[in-house]
Every structure is written in structure tokens, then in C-alpha cells.
Amino acid sequence: MDDSAESLVKVLYEKLDAKQRAAVCFAWDHRDERGLLRTHVSNNWHITSPVINTEFFTDEQRDLIRKIFEGIIRPEWQAKVDQQLQDDAGGFGNDQNIAIFGEPGSGKFEFVMTGRHMTLRCDGDSADHVAFGGPLFYGHAARDFNEAADHPGNVYWEQAVAANEVYRMLDGRQRTLAEVGQLPKESSVAFTGRDGMRPGIPVTELAGDQKGELQKVLAKLLEPYRQADQDEVHACLTAQGGLDACSLAFYTDRDIGGDRVWDN
């Protein structure tokens, strides 16, 4: 059996009974009060009500859900993400939910897993020009809700360290352009098109060595995910003009510790 995440979503879908499908399966373009549901994102939300580690799902179905998760996350990162889930939600499956949009194997489909500090997707390239099928969310409150300035134990802090290295390389004018005063809500972040307004400094304002360091940040951001998704991100980004079509922002309103080491 093909053990790709997409093929396992199809197997899971086929093993859901009518009652289960009514609760966790939706039409491709299903909308509710949150809008187009398959594209919604927040820092702590539940796309459906049934929790993975409950009797709503059979043992076999729960095993398939876990294998789908393992198919999306690179092996080198699975222990880290499991640690985040343990710290934030008592472990994998204990406070997460899933949804399936469309019919796997019969056209466009997407699998979404949600919970605290988690929005994870698998779409089999069903969403045109959109890597992962939509926005992701991840985070980690490793020890306390309000973390210390050095974020001890946070499995994702290394990404921010890499981004701060880019900031360190900016001159005064560039820093003024890059610093933005108010962090937006997760659900407010959206693609704006080629002519849209984007906060921060345009990447075209960076020097070659600064752009090289920014490429390292992009690689670090993609590192947790399987190679197929990384490749899709690069293809989508290239089609839109690459990093030169992007902007870089450092949000100053949540500078934990007041140390100008940017946390967001």
C-alpha cells in the first residue's frame, strides 16, 4: 500500500462510517461562520468537535490519523512536535481534531488537523498555487503561557534566532523600514496579490548577503515538513517572483524582555 499522507487520507476516509462523515467531512468549498472553512486558521481552534483520542474514532482510524501526521512531518522533527503537543495539549490526539474536505481519490481534497498551536494540512496539491493547501499555524508554550525572553524549551525558537540574525545584519534605515508596531491576528494574515500592501521592508531593499541569510530562514521555517511540501513552497514562491516579491517585518509590540531580540 502507498503510505504517502495523501493515500492514507483516502484510506481513512473510506473507513469512516456515515455518522463519522457527517461530523468531520465536508464539501470542498464548505463555509460556516468562520468563512471558507478549509482555509481558516487561528492559534487555538477546533475545526470539528470530535477529539482524536476518543471512542468517536476506532483504534484503526486513530492509527491512520497518526500515520498521516507522521507523513507530513519529517522524521527529524516528529519528536519535537510531539513535545510541543505534550506541553500544550497533553499529547498527540488528546485535544486535536480533524476534518476532510472533498472526496479523497475523486478530485480535490484536503485533510486538516487543528488544536492549540496547531493547524496542519495535507492536500495532495489540490489547492492551485497554494502550498500546503492553506495557512499553517504552530507555536509552543514550553514551560509557561508567558515565556521568558530566551524561550527555554521552545522547539521553534531556533527559527526566531535565525530571523534575528537577518535583523542584526540590517542597517539603521533598513531596521526602520522592517520594524512594525502591531502584530496582526492570525486570521487577518492573507495573501494580498502582487500589488497588495505588505508590512515591513521589501526584500528588494536587502543586500545580497542579507538575502542569502533570509534564504536560510526560509529553509529553517520549512525544515519540519516533508520534502514534497518544501518543494511545493519553493515552486509557488518562484512563480510569484521569489523572495524579492516578499517583505520582511519584525513586530515590536511584543518584545519579550525588552531586549530588541524579536519574538514575532
Short mmCIF file of C-alpha atoms in Angstrom, two decimals:
data_model
loop_
_atom_site.label_atom_id
_atom_site.label_comp_id
_atom_site.label_asym_id
_atom_site.label_seq_id
_atom_site.Cartn_x
_atom_site.Cartn_y
_atom_site.Cartn_z
CA MET A 1 0.00 0.00 0.00
CA ASP A 2 1.20 3.51 -0.83
CA ASP A 3 1.95 5.04 2.57
CA SER A 4 2.04 8.69 1.50
CA ALA A 5 -0.02 11.02 3.65
CA GLU A 6 -2.47 11.57 0.79
CA SER A 7 -3.07 7.86 0.25
CA LEU A 8 -3.62 7.38 3.98
CA VAL A 9 -6.20 10.17 3.99
CA LYS A 10 -8.09 8.22 1.32
CA VAL A 11 -7.91 5.04 3.41
CA LEU A 12 -9.14 6.92 6.48
CA TYR A 13 -12.00 8.47 4.52
CA GLU A 14 -13.11 5.08 3.27
CA LYS A 15 -13.12 3.68 6.81
CA LEU A 16 -15.35 6.42 8.23
CA ASP A 17 -19.00 5.45 8.63
CA ALA A 18 -21.92 7.73 7.78
CA LYS A 19 -22.17 9.19 11.28
CA GLN A 20 -18.46 9.97 11.36
CA ARG A 21 -18.51 11.55 7.91
CA ALA A 22 -21.40 13.77 8.94
CA ALA A 23 -19.24 15.14 11.75
CA VAL A 24 -15.81 15.53 10.12
CA CYS A 25 -16.26 15.51 6.32
CA PHE A 26 -17.32 18.50 4.24
CA ALA A 27 -17.72 19.65 0.67
CA TRP A 28 -14.60 21.20 -0.82
CA ASP A 29 -15.96 24.76 -0.58
CA HIS A 30 -17.90 24.37 2.68
CA ARG A 31 -18.48 27.64 4.52
CA ASP A 32 -19.68 28.43 8.01
CA GLU A 33 -19.45 31.43 10.34
CA ARG A 34 -15.64 31.18 10.05
CA GLY A 35 -15.75 31.61 6.29
CA LEU A 36 -14.25 29.11 3.82
CA LEU A 37 -13.57 26.51 6.47
CA ARG A 38 -10.67 24.68 4.84
CA THR A 39 -8.66 27.93 4.75
CA HIS A 40 -9.39 29.18 8.27
CA VAL A 41 -6.56 29.47 10.79
CA SER A 42 -6.16 30.55 14.40
CA ASN A 43 -3.71 29.95 17.23
CA ASN A 44 -6.06 27.69 19.18
CA TRP A 45 -9.14 26.31 17.46
CA HIS A 46 -11.10 23.19 16.68
CA ILE A 47 -12.21 22.64 13.11
CA THR A 48 -14.66 19.92 14.26
CA SER A 49 -15.85 18.68 17.65
CA PRO A 50 -14.67 15.03 17.85
CA VAL A 51 -11.31 14.65 19.60
CA ILE A 52 -8.90 12.17 18.02
CA ASN A 53 -8.21 10.12 21.16
CA THR A 54 -11.83 9.32 21.94
CA GLU A 55 -14.19 6.48 21.12
CA PHE A 56 -15.56 8.53 18.24
CA PHE A 57 -12.74 7.03 16.19
CA THR A 58 -11.77 3.36 16.12
CA ASP A 59 -8.28 2.21 17.05
CA GLU A 60 -7.55 1.64 13.37
CA GLN A 61 -8.72 5.12 12.44
CA ARG A 62 -6.65 6.73 15.19
CA ASP A 63 -3.63 4.82 13.95
CA LEU A 64 -4.24 6.12 10.43
CA ILE A 65 -4.51 9.70 11.70
CA ARG A 66 -1.21 9.32 13.48
CA LYS A 67 0.41 7.92 10.33
CA ILE A 68 -0.92 10.86 8.31
CA PHE A 69 0.67 13.21 10.83
CA GLU A 70 3.95 11.31 10.56
CA GLY A 71 3.72 11.50 6.77
CA ILE A 72 3.52 15.31 6.87
CA ILE A 73 6.20 15.97 9.50
CA ARG A 74 9.78 14.97 8.71
CA PRO A 75 11.11 12.18 10.95
CA GLU A 76 13.77 14.50 12.37
CA TRP A 77 11.05 16.80 13.68
CA GLN A 78 8.43 14.36 14.92
CA ALA A 79 9.83 14.15 18.46
CA LYS A 80 9.96 17.96 18.63
CA VAL A 81 6.35 18.36 17.51
CA ASP A 82 5.29 15.59 19.88
CA GLN A 83 7.00 17.51 22.70
CA GLN A 84 5.09 20.65 21.74
CA LEU A 85 1.82 18.72 21.73
CA GLN A 86 2.65 17.21 25.11
CA ASP A 87 3.38 20.60 26.64
CA ASP A 88 0.46 22.44 25.03
CA ALA A 89 -2.27 19.82 24.90
CA GLY A 90 -1.34 16.75 26.94
CA GLY A 91 0.00 14.82 23.96
CA PHE A 92 -0.88 13.90 20.40
CA GLY A 93 -4.59 13.34 19.84
CA ASN A 94 -5.74 14.47 23.27
CA ASP A 95 -7.07 17.86 22.17
CA GLN A 96 -6.80 17.79 18.39
CA ASN A 97 -9.48 17.40 15.75
CA ILE A 98 -9.56 16.61 12.06
CA ALA A 99 -11.62 17.44 9.01
CA ILE A 100 -11.60 16.16 5.44
CA PHE A 101 -12.78 18.37 2.58
CA GLY A 102 -13.80 16.91 -0.76
CA GLU A 103 -13.60 13.20 -1.52
CA PRO A 104 -10.08 11.72 -1.47
CA GLY A 105 -9.40 9.79 -4.66
CA SER A 106 -12.18 11.53 -6.60
CA GLY A 107 -10.88 15.03 -7.18
CA LYS A 108 -9.80 17.83 -4.91
CA PHE A 109 -9.45 17.02 -1.22
CA GLU A 110 -7.75 18.30 1.89
CA PHE A 111 -7.06 16.92 5.37
CA VAL A 112 -6.80 19.43 8.21
CA MET A 113 -5.73 18.83 11.82
CA THR A 114 -6.26 21.54 14.43
CA GLY A 115 -5.75 22.26 18.11
CA ARG A 116 -3.74 24.53 20.35
CA HIS A 117 -0.73 25.84 18.44
CA MET A 118 -1.55 23.55 15.52
CA THR A 119 -3.08 23.91 12.10
CA LEU A 120 -1.61 21.18 9.88
CA ARG A 121 -2.67 20.34 6.33
CA CYS A 122 -2.33 17.70 3.65
CA ASP A 123 -3.93 18.47 0.29
CA GLY A 124 -2.22 16.45 -2.42
CA ASP A 125 -1.69 19.65 -4.47
CA SER A 126 -5.47 20.10 -4.71
CA ALA A 127 -5.36 23.83 -3.99
CA ASP A 128 -3.95 25.67 -7.00
CA HIS A 129 -0.97 27.95 -6.35
CA VAL A 130 -1.21 27.40 -2.57
CA ALA A 131 1.42 25.35 -0.76
CA PHE A 132 0.08 23.01 1.94
CA GLY A 133 -3.47 23.79 0.79
CA GLY A 134 -3.75 26.80 3.07
CA PRO A 135 -2.21 28.56 6.05
CA LEU A 136 -0.40 26.67 8.79
CA PHE A 137 -0.08 27.61 12.43
CA TYR A 138 2.34 26.32 15.01
CA GLY A 139 3.75 27.50 18.32
CA HIS A 140 4.93 26.22 21.67
CA ALA A 141 4.35 27.32 25.27
CA ALA A 142 7.08 25.07 26.59
CA ARG A 143 7.01 25.97 30.28
CA ASP A 144 4.61 28.86 30.87
CA PHE A 145 1.92 30.74 28.98
CA ASN A 146 4.16 33.82 29.14
CA GLU A 147 7.64 32.71 28.13
CA ALA A 148 10.96 34.15 29.22
CA ALA A 149 12.95 36.21 26.72
CA ASP A 150 15.14 33.25 25.74
CA HIS A 151 12.13 30.92 25.29
CA PRO A 152 13.64 27.92 27.13
CA GLY A 153 12.47 24.60 25.72
CA ASN A 154 10.55 26.13 22.82
CA VAL A 155 11.16 23.76 19.91
CA TYR A 156 10.58 26.54 17.36
CA TRP A 157 12.77 29.24 18.92
CA GLU A 158 15.65 28.30 16.61
CA GLN A 159 13.59 29.74 13.76
CA ALA A 160 13.35 33.11 15.50
CA VAL A 161 17.07 33.02 16.27
CA ALA A 162 17.71 32.63 12.53
CA ALA A 163 15.37 35.52 11.72
CA ASN A 164 17.06 37.74 14.29
CA GLU A 165 20.36 37.11 12.56
CA VAL A 166 18.89 38.81 9.48
CA TYR A 167 17.80 41.75 11.65
CA ARG A 168 21.31 42.00 13.09
CA MET A 169 22.64 42.49 9.55
CA LEU A 170 20.28 45.39 8.75
CA ASP A 171 21.49 48.98 8.88
CA GLY A 172 19.56 51.75 10.62
CA ARG A 173 17.44 52.72 7.61
CA GLN A 174 16.56 49.11 6.89
CA ARG A 175 15.61 48.46 10.51
CA THR A 176 13.27 51.45 10.48
CA LEU A 177 11.52 50.00 7.44
CA ALA A 178 11.43 46.48 8.86
CA GLU A 179 10.01 47.30 12.29
CA VAL A 180 6.20 47.22 12.51
CA GLY A 181 4.31 48.35 15.58
CA GLN A 182 1.35 46.00 15.84
CA LEU A 183 1.21 42.24 15.37
CA PRO A 184 -1.91 41.21 13.37
CA LYS A 185 -4.31 38.47 14.39
CA GLU A 186 -3.51 35.11 12.81
CA SER A 187 -6.82 35.06 10.94
CA SER A 188 -6.07 38.51 9.48
CA VAL A 189 -2.92 37.39 7.66
CA ALA A 190 -3.74 36.78 4.00
CA PHE A 191 -2.25 36.88 0.53
CA THR A 192 -2.58 40.36 -0.95
CA GLY A 193 -1.64 39.80 -4.58
CA ARG A 194 1.26 41.34 -6.42
CA ASP A 195 0.00 44.89 -5.85
CA GLY A 196 -1.12 44.44 -2.25
CA MET A 197 0.30 46.32 0.71
CA ARG A 198 2.68 44.25 2.83
CA PRO A 199 4.17 45.44 6.13
CA GLY A 200 7.90 45.67 6.65
CA ILE A 201 10.87 46.16 4.38
CA PRO A 202 10.67 44.90 0.78
CA VAL A 203 13.24 42.17 0.25
CA THR A 204 14.44 44.12 -2.79
CA GLU A 205 15.84 46.63 -0.27
CA LEU A 206 18.21 43.99 1.12
CA ALA A 207 21.81 43.45 0.05
CA GLY A 208 22.97 40.16 -1.42
CA ASP A 209 24.41 38.78 1.81
CA GLN A 210 21.24 39.75 3.68
CA LYS A 211 19.12 37.94 1.10
CA GLY A 212 21.34 34.91 1.50
CA GLU A 213 20.72 34.91 5.24
CA LEU A 214 16.97 35.28 4.61
CA GLN A 215 17.10 32.19 2.38
CA LYS A 216 18.48 30.32 5.39
CA VAL A 217 15.49 31.50 7.44
CA LEU A 218 13.10 30.19 4.80
CA ALA A 219 14.88 26.83 4.86
CA LYS A 220 14.60 26.77 8.66
CA LEU A 221 10.87 27.53 8.50
CA LEU A 222 10.29 24.67 6.07
CA GLU A 223 12.55 22.20 7.84
CA PRO A 224 9.80 20.44 9.87
CA TYR A 225 7.83 19.43 6.77
CA ARG A 226 8.22 16.63 4.22
CA GLN A 227 10.27 17.31 1.12
CA ALA A 228 7.25 17.35 -1.20
CA ASP A 229 5.74 20.27 0.69
CA GLN A 230 9.07 22.10 0.80
CA ASP A 231 9.39 21.71 -2.97
CA GLU A 232 5.84 23.00 -3.46
CA VAL A 233 6.56 26.08 -1.36
CA HIS A 234 9.62 26.88 -3.47
CA ALA A 235 7.66 26.35 -6.69
CA CYS A 236 4.80 28.60 -5.54
CA LEU A 237 7.21 31.26 -4.31
CA THR A 238 9.21 31.20 -7.53
CA ALA A 239 6.01 31.59 -9.57
CA GLN A 240 5.21 34.76 -7.62
CA GLY A 241 8.65 36.29 -8.03
CA GLY A 242 10.65 34.61 -5.28
CA LEU A 243 11.72 36.26 -2.05
CA ASP A 244 12.16 39.54 -3.95
CA ALA A 245 8.36 39.72 -4.12
CA CYS A 246 8.10 39.47 -0.32
CA SER A 247 8.57 41.81 2.60
CA LEU A 248 10.21 41.21 5.97
CA ALA A 249 8.66 42.52 9.21
CA PHE A 250 9.76 42.46 12.84
CA TYR A 251 6.89 43.24 15.22
CA THR A 252 7.91 45.49 18.08
CA ASP A 253 4.79 45.44 20.30
CA ARG A 254 5.61 42.07 21.85
CA ASP A 255 9.31 42.34 22.53
CA ILE A 256 9.57 39.91 25.43
CA GLY A 257 12.25 41.14 27.80
CA GLY A 258 12.58 44.49 26.00
CA ASP A 259 15.85 43.26 24.52
CA ARG A 260 15.16 44.00 20.85
CA VAL A 261 15.53 40.32 20.11
CA TRP A 262 12.32 39.93 18.17
CA ASP A 263 9.93 37.21 19.25
CA ASN A 264 7.39 37.57 16.38
#
